[in-house]
GROMACS .gro file of C-alpha atoms in nm:
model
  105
    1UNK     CA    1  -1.126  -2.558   8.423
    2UNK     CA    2  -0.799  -2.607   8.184
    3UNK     CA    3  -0.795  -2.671   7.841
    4UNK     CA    4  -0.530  -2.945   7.721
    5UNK     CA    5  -0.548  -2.876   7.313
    6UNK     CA    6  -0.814  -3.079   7.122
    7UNK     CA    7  -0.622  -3.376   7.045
    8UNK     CA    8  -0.335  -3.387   7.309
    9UNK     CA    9  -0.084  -3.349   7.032
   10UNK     CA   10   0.274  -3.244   7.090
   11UNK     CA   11   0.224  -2.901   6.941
   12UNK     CA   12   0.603  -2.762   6.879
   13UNK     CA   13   0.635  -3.105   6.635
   14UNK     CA   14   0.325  -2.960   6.437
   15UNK     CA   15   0.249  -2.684   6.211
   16UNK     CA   16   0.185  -2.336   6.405
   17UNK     CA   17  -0.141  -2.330   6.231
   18UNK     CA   18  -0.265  -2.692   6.359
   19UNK     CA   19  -0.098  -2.617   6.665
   20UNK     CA   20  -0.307  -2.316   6.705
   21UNK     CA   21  -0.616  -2.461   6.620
   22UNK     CA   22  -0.568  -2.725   6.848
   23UNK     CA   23  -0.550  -2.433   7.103
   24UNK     CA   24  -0.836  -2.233   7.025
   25UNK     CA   25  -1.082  -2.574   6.955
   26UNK     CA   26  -1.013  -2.741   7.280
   27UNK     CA   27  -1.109  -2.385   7.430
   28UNK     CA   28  -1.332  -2.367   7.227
   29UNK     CA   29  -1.514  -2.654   7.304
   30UNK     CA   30  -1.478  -2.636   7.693
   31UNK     CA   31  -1.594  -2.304   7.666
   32UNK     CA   32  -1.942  -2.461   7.494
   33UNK     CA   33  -1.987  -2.706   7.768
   34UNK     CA   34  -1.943  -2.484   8.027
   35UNK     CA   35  -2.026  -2.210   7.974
   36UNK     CA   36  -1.761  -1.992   8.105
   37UNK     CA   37  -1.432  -1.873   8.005
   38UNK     CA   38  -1.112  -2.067   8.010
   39UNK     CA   39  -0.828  -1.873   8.060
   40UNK     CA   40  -0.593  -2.148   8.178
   41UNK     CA   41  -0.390  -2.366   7.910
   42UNK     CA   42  -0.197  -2.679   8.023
   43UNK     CA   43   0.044  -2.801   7.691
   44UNK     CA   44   0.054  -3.127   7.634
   45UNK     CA   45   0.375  -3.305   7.778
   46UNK     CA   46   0.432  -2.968   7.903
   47UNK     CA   47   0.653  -2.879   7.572
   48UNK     CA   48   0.602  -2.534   7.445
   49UNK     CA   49   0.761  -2.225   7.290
   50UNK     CA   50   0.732  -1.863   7.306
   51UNK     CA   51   0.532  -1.811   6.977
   52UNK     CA   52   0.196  -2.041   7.134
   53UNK     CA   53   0.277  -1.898   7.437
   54UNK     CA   54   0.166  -1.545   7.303
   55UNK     CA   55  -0.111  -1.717   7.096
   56UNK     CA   56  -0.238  -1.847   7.398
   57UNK     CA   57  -0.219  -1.457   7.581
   58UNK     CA   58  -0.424  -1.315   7.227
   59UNK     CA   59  -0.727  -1.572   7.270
   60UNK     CA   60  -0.756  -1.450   7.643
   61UNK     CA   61  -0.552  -1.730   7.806
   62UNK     CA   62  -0.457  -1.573   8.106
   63UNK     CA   63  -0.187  -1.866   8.256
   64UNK     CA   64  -0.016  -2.086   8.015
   65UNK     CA   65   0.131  -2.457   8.204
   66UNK     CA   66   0.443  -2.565   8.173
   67UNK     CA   67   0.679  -2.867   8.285
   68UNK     CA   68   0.935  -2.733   8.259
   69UNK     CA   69   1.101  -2.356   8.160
   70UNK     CA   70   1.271  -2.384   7.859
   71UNK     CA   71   1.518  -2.133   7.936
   72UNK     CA   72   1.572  -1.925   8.226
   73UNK     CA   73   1.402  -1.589   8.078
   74UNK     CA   74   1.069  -1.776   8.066
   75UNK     CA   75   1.049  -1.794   8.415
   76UNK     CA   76   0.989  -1.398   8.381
   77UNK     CA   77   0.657  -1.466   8.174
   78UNK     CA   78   0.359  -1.352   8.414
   79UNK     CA   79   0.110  -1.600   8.229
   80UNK     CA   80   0.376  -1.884   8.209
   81UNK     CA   81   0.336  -2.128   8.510
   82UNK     CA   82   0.509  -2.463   8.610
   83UNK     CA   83   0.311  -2.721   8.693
   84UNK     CA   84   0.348  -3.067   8.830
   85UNK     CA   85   0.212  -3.404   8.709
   86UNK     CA   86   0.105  -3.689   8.912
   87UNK     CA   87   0.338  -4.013   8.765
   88UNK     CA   88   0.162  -4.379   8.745
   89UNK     CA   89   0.454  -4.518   8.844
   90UNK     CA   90   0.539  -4.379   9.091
   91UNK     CA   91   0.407  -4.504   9.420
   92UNK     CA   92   0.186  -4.284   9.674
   93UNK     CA   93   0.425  -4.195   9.945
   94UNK     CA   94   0.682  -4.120   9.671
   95UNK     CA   95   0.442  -3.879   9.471
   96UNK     CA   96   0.409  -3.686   9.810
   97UNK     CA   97   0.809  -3.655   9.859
   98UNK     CA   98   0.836  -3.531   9.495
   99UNK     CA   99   0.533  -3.288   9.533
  100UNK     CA  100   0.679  -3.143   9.871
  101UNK     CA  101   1.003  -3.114   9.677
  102UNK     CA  102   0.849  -2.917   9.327
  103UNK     CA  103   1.047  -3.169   9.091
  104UNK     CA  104   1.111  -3.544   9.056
  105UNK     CA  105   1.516  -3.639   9.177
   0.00000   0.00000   0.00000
């Protein structure tokens, strides 16, 4: 299970502090309807930086994902992962082609 923030906000845009508490709520609240631990974070449109990175390592979030690195050192980051989305306009066989090839071109 992933947590994907409380509200889905874009949470470099916002305040550290709401952007943490979006964070640690959506965990939070996954974590109460579970009734495990989630140690995976997926940020909303992908769009991060360093500082909620960490934040997300002190609550116990163990892999942070990403769209996209936003510079070349983060790929270094053991907890930071890239991920891929699925696009709803993209057709089937296409999705495949672009999964096979780690990136849309």
């Amino acid at each position: 299970m992933v947590s994907h923030s409380y509200t889905h906000a874009n949470l470099v845009e916002i305040l550290i502090e709401e952007a943490k508490f979006e964070i640690l709520k959506g965990k939070e609240i996954l974590e109460k309807i579970c009734t495990k631990p989630i140690l995976e974070f997926a940020f909303p449109f992908g769009i991060y930086n360093s500082e909620l990175v960490n934040y997300c390592k002190e609550i116990g979030i163990s892999k942070s994902l990403l769209l996209d690195y936003n510079a070349e050192k983060d790929k270094n980051e053991a907890t930071a992962k890239n991920r891929f989305v699925m696009n709803p306009y993209v057709n089937f066989k296409m999705q495949l082609l672009y999964l096979l090839k780690g990136k849309y071109i």
